[in-house]
mmCIF file of C-alpha atoms and ligand atoms in Angstrom:
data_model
loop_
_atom_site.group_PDB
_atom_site.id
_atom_site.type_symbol
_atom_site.label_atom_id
_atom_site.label_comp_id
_atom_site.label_asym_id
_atom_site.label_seq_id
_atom_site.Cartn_x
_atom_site.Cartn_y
_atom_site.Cartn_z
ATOM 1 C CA UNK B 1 17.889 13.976 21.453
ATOM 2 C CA UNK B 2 15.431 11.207 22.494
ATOM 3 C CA UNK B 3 15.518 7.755 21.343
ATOM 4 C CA UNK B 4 13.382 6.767 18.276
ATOM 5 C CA UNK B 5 10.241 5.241 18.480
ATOM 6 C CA UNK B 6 10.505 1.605 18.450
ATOM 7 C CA UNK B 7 8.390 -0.023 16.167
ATOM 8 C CA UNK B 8 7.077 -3.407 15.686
ATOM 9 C CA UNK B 9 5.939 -4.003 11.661
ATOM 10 C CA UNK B 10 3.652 -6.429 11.502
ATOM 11 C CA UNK B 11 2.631 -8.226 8.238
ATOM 12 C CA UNK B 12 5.440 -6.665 6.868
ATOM 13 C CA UNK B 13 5.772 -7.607 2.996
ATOM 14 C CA UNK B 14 7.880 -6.053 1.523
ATOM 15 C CA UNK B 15 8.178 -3.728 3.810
ATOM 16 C CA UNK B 16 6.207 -0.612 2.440
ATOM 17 C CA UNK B 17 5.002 0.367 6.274
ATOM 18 C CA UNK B 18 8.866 0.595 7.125
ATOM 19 C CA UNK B 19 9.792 2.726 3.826
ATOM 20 C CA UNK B 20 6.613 5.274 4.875
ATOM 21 C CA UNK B 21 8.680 5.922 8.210
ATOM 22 C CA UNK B 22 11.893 6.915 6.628
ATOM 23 C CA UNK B 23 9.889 8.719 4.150
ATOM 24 C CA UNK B 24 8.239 10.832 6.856
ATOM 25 C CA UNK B 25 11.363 11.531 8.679
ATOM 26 C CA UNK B 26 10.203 10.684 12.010
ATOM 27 C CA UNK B 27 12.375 9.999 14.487
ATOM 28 C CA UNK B 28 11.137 6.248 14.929
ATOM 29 C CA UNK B 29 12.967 2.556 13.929
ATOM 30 C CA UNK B 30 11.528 -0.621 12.798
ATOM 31 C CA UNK B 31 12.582 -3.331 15.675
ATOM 32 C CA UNK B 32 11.115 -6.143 14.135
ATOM 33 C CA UNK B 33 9.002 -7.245 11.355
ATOM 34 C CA UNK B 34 6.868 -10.329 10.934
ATOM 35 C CA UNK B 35 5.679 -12.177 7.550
ATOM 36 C CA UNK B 36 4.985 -15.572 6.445
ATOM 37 C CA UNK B 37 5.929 -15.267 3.234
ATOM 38 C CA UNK B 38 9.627 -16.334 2.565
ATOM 39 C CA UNK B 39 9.924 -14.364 -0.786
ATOM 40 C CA UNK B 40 8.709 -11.334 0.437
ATOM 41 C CA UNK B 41 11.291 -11.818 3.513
ATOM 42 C CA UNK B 42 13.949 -12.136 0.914
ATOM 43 C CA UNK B 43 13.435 -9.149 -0.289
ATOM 44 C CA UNK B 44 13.076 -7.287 2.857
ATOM 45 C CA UNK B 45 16.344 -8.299 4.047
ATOM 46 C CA UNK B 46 18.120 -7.868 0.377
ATOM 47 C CA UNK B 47 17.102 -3.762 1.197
ATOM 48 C CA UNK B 48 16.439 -3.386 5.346
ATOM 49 C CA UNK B 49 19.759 -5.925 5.420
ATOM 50 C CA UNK B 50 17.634 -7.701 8.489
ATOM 51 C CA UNK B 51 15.205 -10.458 7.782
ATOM 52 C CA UNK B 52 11.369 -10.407 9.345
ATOM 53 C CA UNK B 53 10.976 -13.261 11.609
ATOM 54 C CA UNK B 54 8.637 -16.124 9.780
ATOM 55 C CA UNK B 55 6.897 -16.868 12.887
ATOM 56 C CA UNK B 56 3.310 -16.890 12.176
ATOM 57 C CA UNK B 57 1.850 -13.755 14.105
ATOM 58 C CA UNK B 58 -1.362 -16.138 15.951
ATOM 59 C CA UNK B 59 1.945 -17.586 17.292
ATOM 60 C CA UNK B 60 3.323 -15.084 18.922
ATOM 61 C CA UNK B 61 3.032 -14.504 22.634
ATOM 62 C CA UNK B 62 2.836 -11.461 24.819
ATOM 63 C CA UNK B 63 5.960 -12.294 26.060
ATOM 64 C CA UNK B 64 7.505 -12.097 22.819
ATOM 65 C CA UNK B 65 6.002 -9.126 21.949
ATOM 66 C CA UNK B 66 7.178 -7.480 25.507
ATOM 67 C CA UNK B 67 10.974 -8.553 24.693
ATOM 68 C CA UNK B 68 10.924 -5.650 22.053
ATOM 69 C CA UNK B 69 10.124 -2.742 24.328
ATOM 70 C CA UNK B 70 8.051 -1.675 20.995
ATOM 71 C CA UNK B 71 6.216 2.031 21.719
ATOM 72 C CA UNK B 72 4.751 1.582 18.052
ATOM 73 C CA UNK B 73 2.288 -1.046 15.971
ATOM 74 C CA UNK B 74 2.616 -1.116 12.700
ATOM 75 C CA UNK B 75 -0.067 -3.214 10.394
ATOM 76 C CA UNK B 76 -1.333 -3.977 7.238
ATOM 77 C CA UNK B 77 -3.063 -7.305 7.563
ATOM 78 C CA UNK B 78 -4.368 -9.566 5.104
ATOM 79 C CA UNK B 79 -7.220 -7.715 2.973
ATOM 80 C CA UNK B 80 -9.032 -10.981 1.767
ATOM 81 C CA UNK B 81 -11.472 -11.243 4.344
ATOM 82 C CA UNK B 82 -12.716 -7.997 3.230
ATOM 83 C CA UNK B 83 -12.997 -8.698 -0.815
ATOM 84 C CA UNK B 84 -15.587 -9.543 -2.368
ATOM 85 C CA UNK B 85 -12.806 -12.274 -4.181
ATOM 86 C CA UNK B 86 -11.667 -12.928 -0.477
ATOM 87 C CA UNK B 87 -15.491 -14.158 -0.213
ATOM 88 C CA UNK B 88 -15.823 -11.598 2.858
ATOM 89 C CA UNK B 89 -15.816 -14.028 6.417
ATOM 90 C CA UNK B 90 -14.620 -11.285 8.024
ATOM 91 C CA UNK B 91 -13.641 -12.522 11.838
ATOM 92 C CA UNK B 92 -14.306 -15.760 10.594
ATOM 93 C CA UNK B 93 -11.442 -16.213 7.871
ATOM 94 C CA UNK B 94 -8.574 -17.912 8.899
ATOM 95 C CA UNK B 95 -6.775 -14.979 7.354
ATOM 96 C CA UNK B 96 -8.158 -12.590 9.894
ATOM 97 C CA UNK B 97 -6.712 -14.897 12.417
ATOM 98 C CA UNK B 98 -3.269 -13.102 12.827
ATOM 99 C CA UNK B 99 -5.210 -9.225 13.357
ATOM 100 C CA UNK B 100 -7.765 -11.157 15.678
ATOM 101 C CA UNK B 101 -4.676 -12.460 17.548
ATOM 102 C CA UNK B 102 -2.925 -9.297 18.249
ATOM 103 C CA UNK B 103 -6.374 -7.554 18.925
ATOM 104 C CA UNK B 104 -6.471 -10.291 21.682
ATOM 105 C CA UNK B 105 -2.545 -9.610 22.768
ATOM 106 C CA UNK B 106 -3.150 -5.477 22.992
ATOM 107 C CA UNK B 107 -5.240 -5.399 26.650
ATOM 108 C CA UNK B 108 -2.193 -8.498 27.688
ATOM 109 C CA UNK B 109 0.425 -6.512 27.306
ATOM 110 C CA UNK B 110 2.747 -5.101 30.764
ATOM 111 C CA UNK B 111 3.468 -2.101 28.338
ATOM 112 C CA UNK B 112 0.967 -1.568 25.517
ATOM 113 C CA UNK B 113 2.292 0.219 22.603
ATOM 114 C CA UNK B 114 1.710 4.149 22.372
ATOM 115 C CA UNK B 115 1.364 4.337 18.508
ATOM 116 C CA UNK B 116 -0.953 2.254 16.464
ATOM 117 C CA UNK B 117 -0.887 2.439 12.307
ATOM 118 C CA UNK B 118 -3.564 0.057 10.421
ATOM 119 C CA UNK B 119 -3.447 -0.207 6.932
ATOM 120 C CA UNK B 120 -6.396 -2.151 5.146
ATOM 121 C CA UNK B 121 -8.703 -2.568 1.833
ATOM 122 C CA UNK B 122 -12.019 -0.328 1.282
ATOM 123 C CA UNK B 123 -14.539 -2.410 3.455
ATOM 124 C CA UNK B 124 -12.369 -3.233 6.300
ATOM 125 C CA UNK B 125 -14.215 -0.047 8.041
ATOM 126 C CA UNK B 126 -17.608 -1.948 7.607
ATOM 127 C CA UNK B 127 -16.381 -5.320 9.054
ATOM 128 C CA UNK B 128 -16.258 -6.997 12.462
ATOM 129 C CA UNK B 129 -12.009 -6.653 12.514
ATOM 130 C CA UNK B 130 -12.265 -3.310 12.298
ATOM 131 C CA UNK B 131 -15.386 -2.846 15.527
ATOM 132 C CA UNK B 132 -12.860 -5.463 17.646
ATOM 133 C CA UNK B 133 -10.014 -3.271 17.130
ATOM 134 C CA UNK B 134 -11.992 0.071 18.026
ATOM 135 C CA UNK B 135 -13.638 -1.732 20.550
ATOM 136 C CA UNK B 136 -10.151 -3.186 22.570
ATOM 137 C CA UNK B 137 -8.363 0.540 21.671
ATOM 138 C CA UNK B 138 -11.460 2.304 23.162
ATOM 139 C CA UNK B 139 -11.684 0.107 26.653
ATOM 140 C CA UNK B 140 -7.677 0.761 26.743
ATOM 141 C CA UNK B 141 -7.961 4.758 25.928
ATOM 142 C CA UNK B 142 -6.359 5.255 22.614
ATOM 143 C CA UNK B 143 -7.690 7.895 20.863
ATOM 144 C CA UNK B 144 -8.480 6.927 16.809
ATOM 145 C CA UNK B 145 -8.452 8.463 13.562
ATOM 146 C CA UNK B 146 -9.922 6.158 10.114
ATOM 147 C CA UNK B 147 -9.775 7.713 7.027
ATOM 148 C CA UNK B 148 -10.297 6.280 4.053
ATOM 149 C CA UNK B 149 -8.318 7.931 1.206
ATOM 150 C CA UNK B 150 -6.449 7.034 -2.483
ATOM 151 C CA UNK B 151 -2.751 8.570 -3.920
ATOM 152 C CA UNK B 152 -4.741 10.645 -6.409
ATOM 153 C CA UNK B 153 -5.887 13.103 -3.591
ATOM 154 C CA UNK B 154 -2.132 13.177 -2.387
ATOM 155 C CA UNK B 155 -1.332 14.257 -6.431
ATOM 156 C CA UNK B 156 -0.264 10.637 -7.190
ATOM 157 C CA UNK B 157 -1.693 9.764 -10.626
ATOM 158 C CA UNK B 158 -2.979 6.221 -9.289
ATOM 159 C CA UNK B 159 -6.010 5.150 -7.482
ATOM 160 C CA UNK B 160 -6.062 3.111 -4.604
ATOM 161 C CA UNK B 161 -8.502 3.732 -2.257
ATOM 162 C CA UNK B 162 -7.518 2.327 1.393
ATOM 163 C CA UNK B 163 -8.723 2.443 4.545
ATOM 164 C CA UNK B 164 -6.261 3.823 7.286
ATOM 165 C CA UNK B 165 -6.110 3.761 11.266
ATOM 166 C CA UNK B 166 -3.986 5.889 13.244
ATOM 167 C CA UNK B 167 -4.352 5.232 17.306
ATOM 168 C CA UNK B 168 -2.553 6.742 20.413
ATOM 169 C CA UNK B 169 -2.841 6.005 23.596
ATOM 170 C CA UNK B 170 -3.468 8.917 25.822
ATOM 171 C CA UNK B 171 -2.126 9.319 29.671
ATOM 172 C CA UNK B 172 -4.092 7.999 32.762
ATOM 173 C CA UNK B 173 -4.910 11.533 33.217
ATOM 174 C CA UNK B 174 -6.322 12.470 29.602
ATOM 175 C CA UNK B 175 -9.661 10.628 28.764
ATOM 176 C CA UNK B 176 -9.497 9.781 25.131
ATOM 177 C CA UNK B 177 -12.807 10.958 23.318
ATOM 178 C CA UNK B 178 -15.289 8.109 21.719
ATOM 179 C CA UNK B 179 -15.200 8.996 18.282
ATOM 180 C CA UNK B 180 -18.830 9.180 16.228
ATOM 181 C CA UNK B 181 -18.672 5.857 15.039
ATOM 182 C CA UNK B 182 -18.390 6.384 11.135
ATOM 183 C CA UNK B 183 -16.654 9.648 10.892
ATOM 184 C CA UNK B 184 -13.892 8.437 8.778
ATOM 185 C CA UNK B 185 -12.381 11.124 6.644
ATOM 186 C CA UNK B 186 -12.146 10.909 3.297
ATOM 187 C CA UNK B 187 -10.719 14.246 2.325
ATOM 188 C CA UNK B 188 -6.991 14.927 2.228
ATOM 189 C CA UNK B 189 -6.045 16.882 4.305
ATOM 190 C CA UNK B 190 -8.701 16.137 6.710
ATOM 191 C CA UNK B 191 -9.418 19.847 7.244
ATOM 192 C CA UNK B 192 -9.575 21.147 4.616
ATOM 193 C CA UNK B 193 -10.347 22.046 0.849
ATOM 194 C CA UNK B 194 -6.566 21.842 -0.691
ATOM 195 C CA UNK B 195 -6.401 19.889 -4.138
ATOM 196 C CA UNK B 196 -3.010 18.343 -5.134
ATOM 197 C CA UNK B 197 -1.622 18.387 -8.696
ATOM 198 C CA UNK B 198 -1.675 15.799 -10.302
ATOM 199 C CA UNK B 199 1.158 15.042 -12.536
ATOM 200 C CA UNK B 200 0.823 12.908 -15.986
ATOM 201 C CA UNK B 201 2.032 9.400 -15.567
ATOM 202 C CA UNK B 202 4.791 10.527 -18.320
ATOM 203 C CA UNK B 203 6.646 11.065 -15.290
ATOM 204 C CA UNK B 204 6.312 8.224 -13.510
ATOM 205 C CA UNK B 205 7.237 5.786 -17.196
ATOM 206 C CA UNK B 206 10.363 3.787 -18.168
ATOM 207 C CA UNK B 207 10.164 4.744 -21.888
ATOM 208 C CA UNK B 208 12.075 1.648 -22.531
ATOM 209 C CA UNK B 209 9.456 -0.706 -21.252
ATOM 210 C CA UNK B 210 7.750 0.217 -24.322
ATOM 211 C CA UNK B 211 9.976 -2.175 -27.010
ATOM 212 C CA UNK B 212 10.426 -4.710 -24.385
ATOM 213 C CA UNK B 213 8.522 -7.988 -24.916
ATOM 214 C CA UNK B 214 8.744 -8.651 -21.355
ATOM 215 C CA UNK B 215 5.733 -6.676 -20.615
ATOM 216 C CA UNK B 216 4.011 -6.886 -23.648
ATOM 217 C CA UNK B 217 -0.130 -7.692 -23.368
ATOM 218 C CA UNK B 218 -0.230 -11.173 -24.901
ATOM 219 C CA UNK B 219 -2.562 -10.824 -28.358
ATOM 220 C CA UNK B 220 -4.057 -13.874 -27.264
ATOM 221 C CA UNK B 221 -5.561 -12.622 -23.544
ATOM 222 C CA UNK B 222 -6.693 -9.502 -25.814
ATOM 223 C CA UNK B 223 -8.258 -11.370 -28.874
ATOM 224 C CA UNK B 224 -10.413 -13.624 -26.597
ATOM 225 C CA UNK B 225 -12.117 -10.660 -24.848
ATOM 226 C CA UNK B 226 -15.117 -9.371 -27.063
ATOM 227 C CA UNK B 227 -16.780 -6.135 -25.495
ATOM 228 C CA UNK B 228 -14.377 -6.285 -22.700
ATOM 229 C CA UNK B 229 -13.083 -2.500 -21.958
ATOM 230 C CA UNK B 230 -9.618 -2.743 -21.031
ATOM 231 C CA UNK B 231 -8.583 0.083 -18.666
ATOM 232 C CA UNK B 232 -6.082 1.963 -21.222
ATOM 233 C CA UNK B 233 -3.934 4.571 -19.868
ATOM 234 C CA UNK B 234 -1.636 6.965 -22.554
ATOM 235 C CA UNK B 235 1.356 8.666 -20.683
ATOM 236 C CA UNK B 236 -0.572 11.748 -20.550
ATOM 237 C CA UNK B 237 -2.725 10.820 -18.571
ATOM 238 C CA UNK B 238 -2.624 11.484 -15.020
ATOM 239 C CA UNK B 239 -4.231 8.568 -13.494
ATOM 240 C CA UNK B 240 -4.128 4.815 -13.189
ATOM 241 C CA UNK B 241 -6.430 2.108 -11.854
ATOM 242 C CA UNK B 242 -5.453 -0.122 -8.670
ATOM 243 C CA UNK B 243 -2.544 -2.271 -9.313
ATOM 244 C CA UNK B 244 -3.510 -5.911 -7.377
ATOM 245 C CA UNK B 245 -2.108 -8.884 -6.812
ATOM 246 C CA UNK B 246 -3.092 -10.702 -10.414
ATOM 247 C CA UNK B 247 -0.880 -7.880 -12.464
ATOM 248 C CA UNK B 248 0.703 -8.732 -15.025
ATOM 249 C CA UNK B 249 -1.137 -12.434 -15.063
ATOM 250 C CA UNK B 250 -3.858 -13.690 -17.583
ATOM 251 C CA UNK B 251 -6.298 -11.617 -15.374
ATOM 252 C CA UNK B 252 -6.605 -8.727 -17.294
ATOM 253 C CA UNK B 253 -9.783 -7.614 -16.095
ATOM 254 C CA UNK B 254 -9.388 -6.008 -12.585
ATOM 255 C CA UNK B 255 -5.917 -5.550 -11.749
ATOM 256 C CA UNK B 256 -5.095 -2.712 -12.930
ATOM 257 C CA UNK B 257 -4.188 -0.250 -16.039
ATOM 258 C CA UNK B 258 -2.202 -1.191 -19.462
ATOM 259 C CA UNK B 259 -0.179 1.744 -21.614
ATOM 260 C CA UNK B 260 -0.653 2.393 -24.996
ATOM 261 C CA UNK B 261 2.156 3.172 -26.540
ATOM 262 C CA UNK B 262 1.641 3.171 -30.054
ATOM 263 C CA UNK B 263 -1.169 5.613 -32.085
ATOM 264 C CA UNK B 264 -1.573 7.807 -29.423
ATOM 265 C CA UNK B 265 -3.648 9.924 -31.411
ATOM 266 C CA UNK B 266 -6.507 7.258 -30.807
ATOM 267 C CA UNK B 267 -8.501 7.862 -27.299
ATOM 268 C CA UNK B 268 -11.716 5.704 -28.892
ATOM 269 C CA UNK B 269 -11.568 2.335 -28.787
ATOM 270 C CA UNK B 270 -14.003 -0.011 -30.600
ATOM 271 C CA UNK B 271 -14.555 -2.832 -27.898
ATOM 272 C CA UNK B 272 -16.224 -4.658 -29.974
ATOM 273 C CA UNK B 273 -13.168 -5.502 -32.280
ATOM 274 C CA UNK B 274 -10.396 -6.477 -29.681
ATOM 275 C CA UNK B 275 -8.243 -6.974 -33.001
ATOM 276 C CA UNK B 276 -8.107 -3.212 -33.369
ATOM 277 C CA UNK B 277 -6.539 -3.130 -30.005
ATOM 278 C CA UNK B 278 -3.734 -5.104 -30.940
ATOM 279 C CA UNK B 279 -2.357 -1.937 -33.101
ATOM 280 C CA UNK B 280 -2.219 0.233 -29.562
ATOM 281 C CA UNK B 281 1.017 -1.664 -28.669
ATOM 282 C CA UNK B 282 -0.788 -2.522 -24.978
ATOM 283 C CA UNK B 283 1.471 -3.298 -22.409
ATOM 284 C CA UNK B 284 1.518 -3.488 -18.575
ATOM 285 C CA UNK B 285 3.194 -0.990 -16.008
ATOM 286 C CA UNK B 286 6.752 -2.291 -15.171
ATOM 287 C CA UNK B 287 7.653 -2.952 -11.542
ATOM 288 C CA UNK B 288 9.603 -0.261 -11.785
ATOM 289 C CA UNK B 289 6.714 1.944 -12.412
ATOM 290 C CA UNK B 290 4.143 0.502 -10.116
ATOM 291 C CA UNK B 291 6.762 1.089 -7.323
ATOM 292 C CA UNK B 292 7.081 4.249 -8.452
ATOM 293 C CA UNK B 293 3.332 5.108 -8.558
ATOM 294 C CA UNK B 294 3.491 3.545 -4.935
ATOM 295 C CA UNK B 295 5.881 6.244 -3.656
ATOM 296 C CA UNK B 296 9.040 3.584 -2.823
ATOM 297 C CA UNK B 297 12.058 5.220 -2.329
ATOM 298 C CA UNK B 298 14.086 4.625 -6.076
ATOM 299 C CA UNK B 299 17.170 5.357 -7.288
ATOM 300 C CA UNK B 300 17.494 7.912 -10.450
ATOM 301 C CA UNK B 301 14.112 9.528 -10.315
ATOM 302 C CA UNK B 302 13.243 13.019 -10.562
ATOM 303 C CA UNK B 303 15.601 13.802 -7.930
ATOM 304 C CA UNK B 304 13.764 16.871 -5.788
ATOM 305 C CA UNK B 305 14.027 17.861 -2.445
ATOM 306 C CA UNK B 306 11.446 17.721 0.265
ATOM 307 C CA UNK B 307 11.201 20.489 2.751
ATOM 308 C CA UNK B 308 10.699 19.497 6.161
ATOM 309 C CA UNK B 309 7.690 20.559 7.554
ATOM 310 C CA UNK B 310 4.317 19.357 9.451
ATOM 311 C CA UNK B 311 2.342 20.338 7.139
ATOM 312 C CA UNK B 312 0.489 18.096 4.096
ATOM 313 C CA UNK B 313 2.986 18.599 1.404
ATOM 314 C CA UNK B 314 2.451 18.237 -2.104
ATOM 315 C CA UNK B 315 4.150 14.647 -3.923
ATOM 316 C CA UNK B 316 7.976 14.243 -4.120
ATOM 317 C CA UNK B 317 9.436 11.589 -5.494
ATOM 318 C CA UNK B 318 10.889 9.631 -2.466
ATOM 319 C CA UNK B 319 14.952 9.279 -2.681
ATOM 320 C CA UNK B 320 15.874 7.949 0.968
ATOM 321 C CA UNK B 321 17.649 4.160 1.491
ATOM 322 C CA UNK B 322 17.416 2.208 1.466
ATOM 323 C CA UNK B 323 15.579 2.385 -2.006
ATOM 324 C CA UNK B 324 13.246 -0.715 -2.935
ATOM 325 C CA UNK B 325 15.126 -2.996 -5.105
ATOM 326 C CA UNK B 326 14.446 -6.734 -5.980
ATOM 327 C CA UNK B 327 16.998 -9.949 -5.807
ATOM 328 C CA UNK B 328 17.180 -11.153 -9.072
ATOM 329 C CA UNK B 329 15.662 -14.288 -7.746
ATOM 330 C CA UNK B 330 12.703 -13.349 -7.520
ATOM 331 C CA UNK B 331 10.451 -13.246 -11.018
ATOM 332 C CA UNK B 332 8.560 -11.192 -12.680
ATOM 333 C CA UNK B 333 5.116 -12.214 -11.526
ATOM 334 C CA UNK B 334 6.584 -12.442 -7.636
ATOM 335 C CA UNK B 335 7.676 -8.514 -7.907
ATOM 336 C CA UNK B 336 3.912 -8.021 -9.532
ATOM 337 C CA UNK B 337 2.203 -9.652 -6.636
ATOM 338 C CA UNK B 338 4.653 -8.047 -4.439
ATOM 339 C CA UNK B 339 3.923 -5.011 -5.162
ATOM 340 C CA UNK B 340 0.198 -5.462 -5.801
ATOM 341 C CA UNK B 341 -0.298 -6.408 -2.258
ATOM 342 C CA UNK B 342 1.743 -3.316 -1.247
ATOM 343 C CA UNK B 343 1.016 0.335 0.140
ATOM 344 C CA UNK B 344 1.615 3.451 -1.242
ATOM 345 C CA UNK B 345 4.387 4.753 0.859
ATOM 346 C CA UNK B 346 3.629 8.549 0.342
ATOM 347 C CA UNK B 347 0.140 8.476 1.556
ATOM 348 C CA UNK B 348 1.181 6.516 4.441
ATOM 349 C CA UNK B 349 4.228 8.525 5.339
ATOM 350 C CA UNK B 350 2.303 11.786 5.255
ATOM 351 C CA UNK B 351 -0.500 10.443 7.732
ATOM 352 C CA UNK B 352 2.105 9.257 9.995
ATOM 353 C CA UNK B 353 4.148 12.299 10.076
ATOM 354 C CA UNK B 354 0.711 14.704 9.967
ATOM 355 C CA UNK B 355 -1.488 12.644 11.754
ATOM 356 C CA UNK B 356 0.306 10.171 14.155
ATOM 357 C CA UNK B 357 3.265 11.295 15.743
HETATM 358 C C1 LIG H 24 -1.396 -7.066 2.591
HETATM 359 S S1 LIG H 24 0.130 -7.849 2.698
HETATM 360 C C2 LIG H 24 1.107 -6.611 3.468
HETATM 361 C C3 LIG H 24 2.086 -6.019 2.522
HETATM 362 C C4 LIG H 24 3.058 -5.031 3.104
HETATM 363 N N1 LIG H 24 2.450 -3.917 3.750
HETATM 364 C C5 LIG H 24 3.997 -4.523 2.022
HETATM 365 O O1 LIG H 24 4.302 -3.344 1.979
HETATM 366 O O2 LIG H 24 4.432 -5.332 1.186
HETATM 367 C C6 LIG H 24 -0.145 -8.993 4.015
HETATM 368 C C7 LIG H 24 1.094 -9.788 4.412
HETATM 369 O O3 LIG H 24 0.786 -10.550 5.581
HETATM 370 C C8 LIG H 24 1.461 -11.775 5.524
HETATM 371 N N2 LIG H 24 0.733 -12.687 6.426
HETATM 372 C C9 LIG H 24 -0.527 -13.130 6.260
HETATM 373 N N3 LIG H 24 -0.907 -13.858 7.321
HETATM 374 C C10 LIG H 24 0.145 -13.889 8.179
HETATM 375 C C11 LIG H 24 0.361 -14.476 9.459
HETATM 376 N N4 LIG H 24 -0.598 -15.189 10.038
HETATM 377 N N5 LIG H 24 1.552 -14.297 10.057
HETATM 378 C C12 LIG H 24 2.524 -13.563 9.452
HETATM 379 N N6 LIG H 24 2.367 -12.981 8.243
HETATM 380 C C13 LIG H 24 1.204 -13.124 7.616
HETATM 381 C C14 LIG H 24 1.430 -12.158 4.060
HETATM 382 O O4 LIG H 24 2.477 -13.039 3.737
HETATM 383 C C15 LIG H 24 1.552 -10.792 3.357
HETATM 384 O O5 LIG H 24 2.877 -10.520 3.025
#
């Protein structure tokens, strides 16, 4: 047998990139990751049982980079400069810096890496990031796939729409073909008509989230809305809105969906009278459940087994370890913002194993 792919995470989080790859069953191992953020390293280590390095990424050299013999980038850069919250700079945010850096690294490097895996926001395929990145992988003959796709399509009952890069660099011999700039497929699979089932978010709940005050929806944050149309999900439904970074904070208004659980005969809500809303018993997804919805390996869930095969398969709850578990150092609202700026593991797992390698 051959030796796994060695792969370099970068941006690494909690480490959703490096759950996708056991998900996927490739043969390929995470070297090294790299993050900034000392709580999300925490956790990392508390499940991988390594620790990222905190170097910041603009830091690193090609040198360093080289030391890791790494066949395989793996990235999911900071979406701000993208977001309309982020302000959009683009190239220009200091946040872009780290991408921009290893952009600058790729065409530096003795051995550049074969595989290439780029997760971002909705946008990033309009911005200046993403025409470096094509540019550099073009002039170095990597042949590119974007799509831009959300769980729901993968018969996950959450949206999340995200744009996706998957790159490999072709032999001297083979001349990697320009791609139409904007083809960037948005259908899953990409050829093809095949629609996923989507199952009710029933199975995805923690039943006994719903007596806990924990994760109650304060009355005040609801009373002081008037008109404001609160994304409700009941567990029969089989979709949720994007979880982000705010979830579970005072920002109720974009980050994602809250669960009835009480009169679920109602589906009409009178927005008008936020009071009447207090009767729903509104509360928020658990972290538990969001890292469910995100495909993270977990322990005690549905239990099923995949088949192994190279072909787009339909959801199964992910069971490999290391499964994603949390110190009990770190809060409530960390784990929320944790996993708000995380990945869905599935949808990245099935375009590495179907699209990448
Ligand atoms: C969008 S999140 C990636 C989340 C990750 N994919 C996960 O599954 O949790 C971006 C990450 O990049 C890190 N980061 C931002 N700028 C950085 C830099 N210059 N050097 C290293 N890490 C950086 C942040 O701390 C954050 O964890």
């Amino acid at each position: 047998m051959s030796d796994p792919i060695r792969c370099l995470e970068f941006f690494s989080g909690i480490g959703g990139l490096h759950y996708a790859l056991n998900i996927a069953e490739v043969p390929a191992t995470v070297v090294c990751a790299f993050d900034v953020n000392m709580i999300a390293n925490q956790v990392y280590e508390y499940n991988f049982g390594h620790a990222p390095s905190n170097k910041t990424i603009e830091r690193l050299t090609a040198k360093d980079i080289e030391k890791f013999k790494a066949d395989c980038w793996l990235l999911s850069p900071p979406c701000q400069p993208y977001t309309q919250g982020g302000n959009m700079k683009d190239i220009d945010d200091p946040r872009a810096q780290g991408l921009v850096h290893l952009i600058n690294l790729l065409p530096k490097l003795a051995d550049p890496p074969t595989f290439l895996f780029l997760e971002n926001v909705k946008n990033f395929e309009e911005s200046q990031s993403r025409a470096k990145l094509v540019e550099t992988l073009q002039s170095m003959n990597y042949q590119i796939k974007e799509c831009l796709l959300s769980p729901i399509q993968f018969g996950i009952p959450n949206h999340r729409a995200r744009y996706y890069m998957m790159a490999r660099r072709l032999g001297s011999v083979e001349k990697a073909p320009s791609p139409p700039l904007g083809e960037i497929h948005t259908k899953w699979p990409f050829a093809g008509e095949y629609q996923f089932e989507v199952p009710e978010l029933s199975q995805f709940i923690e039943n006994s989230a719903n007596d806990d005050l924990l994760y109650r929806v304060p009355e005040k944050e609801i009373l002081k809305r008037h008109k404001f149309r609160f994304d409700i999900v009941q567990p029969s439904d089989n979709r949720t809105s994007c979880v982000t970074k705010a979830y579970g904070s005072h920002h109720l208004q974009t980050s994602g969906s809250l669960v009835q659980t009480q009169h679920l005969e109602r589906v009409e809500y009178d927005w008008s009278d936020p009071k009447s809303l207090l009767e729903l018993g509104l509360r928020f997804l658990t972290p538990i459940e969001i890292s469910r919805l995100h495909a993270f390996p977990m322990p005690e869930y549905q239990l099923q087994t995949n088949t192994c095969s190279t072909k787009p398969r339909p959801f199964n709850p992910p069971h490999c370890l290391p499964h994603l578990m949390f110190p009990d150092s770190v809060s409530l609202m960390q784990r929320y913002r944790l996993l708000g700026n995380s990945l869905n593991c599935w949808v990245v797992a099935e375009l590495l194993r179907c699209e990448l390698f």
